[in-house]
JSON list of C-alpha atoms and ligand atoms in Angstrom, two decimals:
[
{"chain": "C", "resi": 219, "resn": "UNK", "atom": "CA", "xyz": [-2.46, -15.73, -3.49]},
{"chain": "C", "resi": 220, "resn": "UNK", "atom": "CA", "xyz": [-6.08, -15.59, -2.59]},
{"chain": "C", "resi": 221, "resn": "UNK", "atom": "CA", "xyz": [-8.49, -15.78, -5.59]},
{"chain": "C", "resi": 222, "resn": "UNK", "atom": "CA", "xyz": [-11.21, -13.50, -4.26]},
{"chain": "C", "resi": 223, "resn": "UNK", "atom": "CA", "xyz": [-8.69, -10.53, -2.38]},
{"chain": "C", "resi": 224, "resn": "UNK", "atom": "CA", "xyz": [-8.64, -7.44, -4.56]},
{"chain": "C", "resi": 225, "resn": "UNK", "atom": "CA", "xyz": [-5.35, -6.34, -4.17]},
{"chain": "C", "resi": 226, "resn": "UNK", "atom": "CA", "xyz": [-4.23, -10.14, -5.16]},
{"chain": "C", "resi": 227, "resn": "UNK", "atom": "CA", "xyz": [-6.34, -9.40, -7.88]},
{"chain": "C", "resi": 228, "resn": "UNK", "atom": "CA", "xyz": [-4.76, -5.96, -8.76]},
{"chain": "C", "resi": 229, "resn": "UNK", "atom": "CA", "xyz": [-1.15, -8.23, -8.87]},
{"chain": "C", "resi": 230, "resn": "UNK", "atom": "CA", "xyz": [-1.82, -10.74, -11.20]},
{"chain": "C", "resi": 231, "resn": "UNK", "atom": "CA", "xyz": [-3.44, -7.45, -14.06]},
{"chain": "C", "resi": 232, "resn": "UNK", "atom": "CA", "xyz": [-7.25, -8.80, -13.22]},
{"chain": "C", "resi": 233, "resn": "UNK", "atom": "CA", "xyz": [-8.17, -5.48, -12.24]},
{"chain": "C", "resi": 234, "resn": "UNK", "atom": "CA", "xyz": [-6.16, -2.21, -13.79]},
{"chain": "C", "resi": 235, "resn": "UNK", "atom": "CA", "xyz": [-4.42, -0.50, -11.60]},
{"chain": "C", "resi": 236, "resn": "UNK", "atom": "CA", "xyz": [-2.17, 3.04, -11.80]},
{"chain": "C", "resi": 237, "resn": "UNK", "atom": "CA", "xyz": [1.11, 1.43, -11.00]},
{"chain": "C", "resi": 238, "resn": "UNK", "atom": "CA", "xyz": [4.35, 3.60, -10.04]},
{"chain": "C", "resi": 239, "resn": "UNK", "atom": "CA", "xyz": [6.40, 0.86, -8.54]},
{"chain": "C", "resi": 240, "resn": "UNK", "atom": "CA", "xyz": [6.85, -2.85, -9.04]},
{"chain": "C", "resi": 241, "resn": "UNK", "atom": "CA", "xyz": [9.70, -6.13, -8.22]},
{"chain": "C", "resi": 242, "resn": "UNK", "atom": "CA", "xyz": [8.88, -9.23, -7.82]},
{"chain": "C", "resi": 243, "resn": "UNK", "atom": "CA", "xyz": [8.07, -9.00, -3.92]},
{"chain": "C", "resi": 244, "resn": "UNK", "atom": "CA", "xyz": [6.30, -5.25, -4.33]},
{"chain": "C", "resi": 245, "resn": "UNK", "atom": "CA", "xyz": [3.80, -3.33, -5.74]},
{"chain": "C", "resi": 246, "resn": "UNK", "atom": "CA", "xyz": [3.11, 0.07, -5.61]},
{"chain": "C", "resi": 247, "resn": "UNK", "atom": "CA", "xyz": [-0.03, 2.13, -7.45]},
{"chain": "C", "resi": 248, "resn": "UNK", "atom": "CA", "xyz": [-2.29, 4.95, -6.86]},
{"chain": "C", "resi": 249, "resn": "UNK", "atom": "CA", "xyz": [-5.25, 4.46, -4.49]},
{"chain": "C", "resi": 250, "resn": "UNK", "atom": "CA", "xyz": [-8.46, 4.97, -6.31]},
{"chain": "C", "resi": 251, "resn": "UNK", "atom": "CA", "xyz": [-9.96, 7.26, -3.59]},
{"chain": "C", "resi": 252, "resn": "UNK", "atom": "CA", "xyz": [-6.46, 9.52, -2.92]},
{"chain": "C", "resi": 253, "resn": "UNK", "atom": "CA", "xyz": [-6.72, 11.08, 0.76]},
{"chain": "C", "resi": 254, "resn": "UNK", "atom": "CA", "xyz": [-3.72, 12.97, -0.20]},
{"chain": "C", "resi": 255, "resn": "UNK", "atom": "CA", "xyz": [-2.83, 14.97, -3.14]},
{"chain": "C", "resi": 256, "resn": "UNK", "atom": "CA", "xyz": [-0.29, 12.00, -3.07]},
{"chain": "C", "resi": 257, "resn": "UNK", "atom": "CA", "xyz": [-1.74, 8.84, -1.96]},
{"chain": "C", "resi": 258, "resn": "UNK", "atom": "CA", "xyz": [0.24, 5.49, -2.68]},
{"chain": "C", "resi": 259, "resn": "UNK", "atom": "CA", "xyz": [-0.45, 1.84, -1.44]},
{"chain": "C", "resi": 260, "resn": "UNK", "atom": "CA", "xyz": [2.54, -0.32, -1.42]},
{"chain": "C", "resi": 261, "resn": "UNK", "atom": "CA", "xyz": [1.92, -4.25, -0.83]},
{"chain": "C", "resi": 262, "resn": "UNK", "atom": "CA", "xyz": [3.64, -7.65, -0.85]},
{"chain": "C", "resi": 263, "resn": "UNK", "atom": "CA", "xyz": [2.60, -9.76, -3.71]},
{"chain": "C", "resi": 264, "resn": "UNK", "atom": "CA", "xyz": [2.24, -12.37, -1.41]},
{"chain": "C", "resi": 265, "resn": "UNK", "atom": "CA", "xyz": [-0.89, -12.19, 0.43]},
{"chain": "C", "resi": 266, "resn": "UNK", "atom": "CA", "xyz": [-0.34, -11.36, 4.16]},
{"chain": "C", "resi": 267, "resn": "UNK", "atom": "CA", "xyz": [-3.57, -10.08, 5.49]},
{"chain": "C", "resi": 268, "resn": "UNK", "atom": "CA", "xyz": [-2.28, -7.45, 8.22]},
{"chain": "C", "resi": 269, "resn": "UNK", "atom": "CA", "xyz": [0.31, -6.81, 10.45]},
{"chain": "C", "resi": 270, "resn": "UNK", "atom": "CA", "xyz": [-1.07, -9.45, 12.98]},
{"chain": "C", "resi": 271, "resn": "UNK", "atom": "CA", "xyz": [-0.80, -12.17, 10.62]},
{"chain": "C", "resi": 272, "resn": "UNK", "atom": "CA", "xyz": [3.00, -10.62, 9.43]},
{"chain": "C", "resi": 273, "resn": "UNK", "atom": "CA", "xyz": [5.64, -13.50, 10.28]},
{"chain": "C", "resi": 274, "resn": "UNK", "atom": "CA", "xyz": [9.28, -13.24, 10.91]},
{"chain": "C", "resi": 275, "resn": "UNK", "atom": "CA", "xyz": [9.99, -14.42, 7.60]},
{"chain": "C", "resi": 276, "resn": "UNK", "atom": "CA", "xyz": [7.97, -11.11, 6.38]},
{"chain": "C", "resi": 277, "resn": "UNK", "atom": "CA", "xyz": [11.13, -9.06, 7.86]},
{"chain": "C", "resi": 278, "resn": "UNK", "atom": "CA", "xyz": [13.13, -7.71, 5.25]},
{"chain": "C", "resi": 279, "resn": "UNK", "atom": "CA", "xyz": [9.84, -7.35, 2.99]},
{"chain": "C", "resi": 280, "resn": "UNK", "atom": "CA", "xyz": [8.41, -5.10, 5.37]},
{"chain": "C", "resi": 281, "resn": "UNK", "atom": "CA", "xyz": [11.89, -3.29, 6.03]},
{"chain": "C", "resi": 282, "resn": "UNK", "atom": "CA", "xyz": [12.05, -2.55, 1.82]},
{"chain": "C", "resi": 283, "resn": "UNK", "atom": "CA", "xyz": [9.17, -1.45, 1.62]},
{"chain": "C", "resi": 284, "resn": "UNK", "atom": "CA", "xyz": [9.44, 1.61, 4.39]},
{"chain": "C", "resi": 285, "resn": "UNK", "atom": "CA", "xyz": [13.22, 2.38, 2.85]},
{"chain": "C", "resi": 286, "resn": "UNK", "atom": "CA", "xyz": [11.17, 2.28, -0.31]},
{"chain": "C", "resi": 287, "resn": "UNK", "atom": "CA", "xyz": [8.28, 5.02, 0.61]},
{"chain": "C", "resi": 288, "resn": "UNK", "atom": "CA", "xyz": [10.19, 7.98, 0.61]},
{"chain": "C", "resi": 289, "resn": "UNK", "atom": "CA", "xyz": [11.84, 7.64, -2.60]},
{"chain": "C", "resi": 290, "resn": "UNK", "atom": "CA", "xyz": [8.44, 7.42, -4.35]},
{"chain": "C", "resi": 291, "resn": "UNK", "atom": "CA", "xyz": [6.84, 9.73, -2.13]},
{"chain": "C", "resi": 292, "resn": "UNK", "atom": "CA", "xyz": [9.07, 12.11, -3.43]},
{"chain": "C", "resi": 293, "resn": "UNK", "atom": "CA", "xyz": [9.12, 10.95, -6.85]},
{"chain": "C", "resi": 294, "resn": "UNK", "atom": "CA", "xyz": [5.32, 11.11, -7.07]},
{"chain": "C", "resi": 295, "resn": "UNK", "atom": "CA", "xyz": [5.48, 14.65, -5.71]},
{"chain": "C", "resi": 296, "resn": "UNK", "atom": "CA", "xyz": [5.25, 14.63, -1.74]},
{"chain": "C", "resi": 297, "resn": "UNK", "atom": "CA", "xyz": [8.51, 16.91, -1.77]},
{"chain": "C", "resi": 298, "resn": "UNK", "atom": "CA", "xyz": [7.84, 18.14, 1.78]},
{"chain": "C", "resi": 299, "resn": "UNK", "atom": "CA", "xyz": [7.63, 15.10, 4.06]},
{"chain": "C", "resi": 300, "resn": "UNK", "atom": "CA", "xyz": [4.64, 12.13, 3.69]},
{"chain": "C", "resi": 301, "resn": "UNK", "atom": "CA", "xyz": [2.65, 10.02, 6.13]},
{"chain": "C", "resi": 302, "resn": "UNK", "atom": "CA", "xyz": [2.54, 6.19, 6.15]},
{"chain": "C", "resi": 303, "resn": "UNK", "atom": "CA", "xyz": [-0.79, 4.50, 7.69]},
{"chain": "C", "resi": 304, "resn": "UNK", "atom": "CA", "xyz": [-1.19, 1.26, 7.96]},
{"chain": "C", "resi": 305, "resn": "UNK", "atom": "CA", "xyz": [-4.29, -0.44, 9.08]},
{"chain": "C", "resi": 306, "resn": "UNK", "atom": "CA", "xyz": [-4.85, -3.26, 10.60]},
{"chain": "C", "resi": 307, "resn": "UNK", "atom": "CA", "xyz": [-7.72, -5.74, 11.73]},
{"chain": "C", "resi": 308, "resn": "UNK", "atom": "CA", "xyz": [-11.56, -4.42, 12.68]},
{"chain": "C", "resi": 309, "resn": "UNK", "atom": "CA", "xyz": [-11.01, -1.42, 15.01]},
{"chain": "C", "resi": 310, "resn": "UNK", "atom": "CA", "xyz": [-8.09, -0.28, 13.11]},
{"chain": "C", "resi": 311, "resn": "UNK", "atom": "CA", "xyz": [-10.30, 0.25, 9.87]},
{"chain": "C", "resi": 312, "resn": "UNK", "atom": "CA", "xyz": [-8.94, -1.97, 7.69]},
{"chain": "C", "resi": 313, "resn": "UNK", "atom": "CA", "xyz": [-11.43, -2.33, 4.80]},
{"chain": "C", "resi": 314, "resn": "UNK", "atom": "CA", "xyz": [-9.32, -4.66, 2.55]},
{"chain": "C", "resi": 315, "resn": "UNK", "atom": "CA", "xyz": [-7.22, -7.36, 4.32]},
{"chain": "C", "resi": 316, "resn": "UNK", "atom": "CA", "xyz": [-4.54, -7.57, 2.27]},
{"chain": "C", "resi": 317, "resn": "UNK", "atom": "CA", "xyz": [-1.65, -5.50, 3.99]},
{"chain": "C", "resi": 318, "resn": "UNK", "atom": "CA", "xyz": [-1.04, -2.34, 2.49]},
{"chain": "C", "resi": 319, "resn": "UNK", "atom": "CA", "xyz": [1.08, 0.64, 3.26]},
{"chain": "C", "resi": 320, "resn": "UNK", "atom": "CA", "xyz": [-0.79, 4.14, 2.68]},
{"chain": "C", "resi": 321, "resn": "UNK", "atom": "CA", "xyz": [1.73, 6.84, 1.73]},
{"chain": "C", "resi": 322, "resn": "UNK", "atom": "CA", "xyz": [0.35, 10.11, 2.05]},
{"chain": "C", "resi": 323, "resn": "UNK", "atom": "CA", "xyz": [1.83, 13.49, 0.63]},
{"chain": "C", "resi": 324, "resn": "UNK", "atom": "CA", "xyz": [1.69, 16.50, -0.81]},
{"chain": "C", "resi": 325, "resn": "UNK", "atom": "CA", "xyz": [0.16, 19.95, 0.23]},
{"chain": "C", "resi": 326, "resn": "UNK", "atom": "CA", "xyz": [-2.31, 20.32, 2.97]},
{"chain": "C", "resi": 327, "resn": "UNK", "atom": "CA", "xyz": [-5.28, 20.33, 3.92]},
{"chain": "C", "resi": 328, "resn": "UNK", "atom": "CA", "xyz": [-5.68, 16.68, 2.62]},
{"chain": "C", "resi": 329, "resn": "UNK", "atom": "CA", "xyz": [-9.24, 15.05, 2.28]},
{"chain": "C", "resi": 330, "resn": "UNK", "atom": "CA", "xyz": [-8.96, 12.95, 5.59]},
{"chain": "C", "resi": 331, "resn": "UNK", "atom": "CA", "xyz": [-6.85, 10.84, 7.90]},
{"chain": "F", "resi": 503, "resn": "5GP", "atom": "P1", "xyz": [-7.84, 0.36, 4.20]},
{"chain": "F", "resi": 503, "resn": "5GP", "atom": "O1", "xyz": [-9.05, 1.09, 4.70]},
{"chain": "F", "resi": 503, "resn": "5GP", "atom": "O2", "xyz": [-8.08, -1.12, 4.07]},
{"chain": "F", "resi": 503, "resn": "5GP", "atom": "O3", "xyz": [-6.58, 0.69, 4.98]},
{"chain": "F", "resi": 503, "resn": "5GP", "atom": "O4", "xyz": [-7.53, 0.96, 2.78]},
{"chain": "F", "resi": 503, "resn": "5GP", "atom": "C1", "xyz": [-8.02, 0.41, 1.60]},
{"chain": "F", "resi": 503, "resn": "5GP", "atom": "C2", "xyz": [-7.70, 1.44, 0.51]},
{"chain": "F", "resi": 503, "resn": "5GP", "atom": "O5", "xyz": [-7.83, 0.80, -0.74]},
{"chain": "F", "resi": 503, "resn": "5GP", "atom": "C3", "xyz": [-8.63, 2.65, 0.50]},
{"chain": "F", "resi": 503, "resn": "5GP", "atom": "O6", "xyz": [-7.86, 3.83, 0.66]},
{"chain": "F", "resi": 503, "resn": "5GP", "atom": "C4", "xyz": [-9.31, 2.57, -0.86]},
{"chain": "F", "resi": 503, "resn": "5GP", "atom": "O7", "xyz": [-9.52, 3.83, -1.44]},
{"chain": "F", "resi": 503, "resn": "5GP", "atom": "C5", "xyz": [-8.35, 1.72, -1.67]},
{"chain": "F", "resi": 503, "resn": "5GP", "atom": "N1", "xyz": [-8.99, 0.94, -2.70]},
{"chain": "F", "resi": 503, "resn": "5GP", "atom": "C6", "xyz": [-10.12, 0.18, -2.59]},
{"chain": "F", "resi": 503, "resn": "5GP", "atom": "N2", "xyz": [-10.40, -0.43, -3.75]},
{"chain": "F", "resi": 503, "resn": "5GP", "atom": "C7", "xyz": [-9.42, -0.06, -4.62]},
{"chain": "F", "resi": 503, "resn": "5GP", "atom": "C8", "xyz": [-9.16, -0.38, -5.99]},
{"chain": "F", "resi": 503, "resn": "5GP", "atom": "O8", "xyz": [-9.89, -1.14, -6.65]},
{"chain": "F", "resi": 503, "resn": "5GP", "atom": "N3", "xyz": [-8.06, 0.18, -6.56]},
{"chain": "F", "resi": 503, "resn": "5GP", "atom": "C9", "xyz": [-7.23, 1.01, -5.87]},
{"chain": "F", "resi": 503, "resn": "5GP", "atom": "N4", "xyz": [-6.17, 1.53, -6.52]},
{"chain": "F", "resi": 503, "resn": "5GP", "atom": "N5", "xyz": [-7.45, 1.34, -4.57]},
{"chain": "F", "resi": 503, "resn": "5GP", "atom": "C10", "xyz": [-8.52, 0.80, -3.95]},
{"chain": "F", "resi": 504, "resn": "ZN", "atom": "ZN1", "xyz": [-4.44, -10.64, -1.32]}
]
């Protein structure tokens, strides 16, 4: 856990957040600026900061948590297929390094990405 990261902050309640999903390795909620008519982030609990910093041991985490985006996409409304981003490091525009999945749904045209 990092005291300062948002999204560890957004896990342990210090900052609300719209939740639709949780276990104790994953939490789902709304993003606060939705792209999409649907737009979920999914993250560990554990603070990984991106994909480049993702270990081995991160396998099966990462695994649930793509077998886990089209049940909520679904669920939340994205009946007709979704889109998962996930960015990573400087030129991929990550703005908060805490690695999140972006699940993206719902009817077009969306906002952006
Ligand atoms: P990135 O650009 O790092 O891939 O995506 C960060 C995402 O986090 C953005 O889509 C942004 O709207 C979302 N975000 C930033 N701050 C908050 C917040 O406090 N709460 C929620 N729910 N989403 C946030
Ligand atoms: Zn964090």
């Amino acid at each position: 856990m990092s005291s300062s990261c948002l999204f560890c902050r957004i896990v342990r309640g210090e900052i609300p957040s719209k939740k639709v999903y949780e276990d104790d390795e994953v939490l789902v909620f709304h993003d606060i600026d939705p792209a999409a008519p649907v737009h979920l982030l999914m993250i560990p609990k554990e603070h990984v900061e991106n994909l480049l910093l993702a270990e081995s041991r991160h396998q099966a985490l990462l695994g649930k948590m793509l077998l886990l985006a089209p049940r909520l996409a679904r669920e939340q409304g994205a009946t007709d297929g979704f889109r998962i981003v996930i960015n990573n490091g400087p030129d991929g525009g990550q703005e908060v390094y805490h690695l999140h999945v972006h699940v993206l749904g719902g009817p077009r045209p969306w906002k952006r990405l």
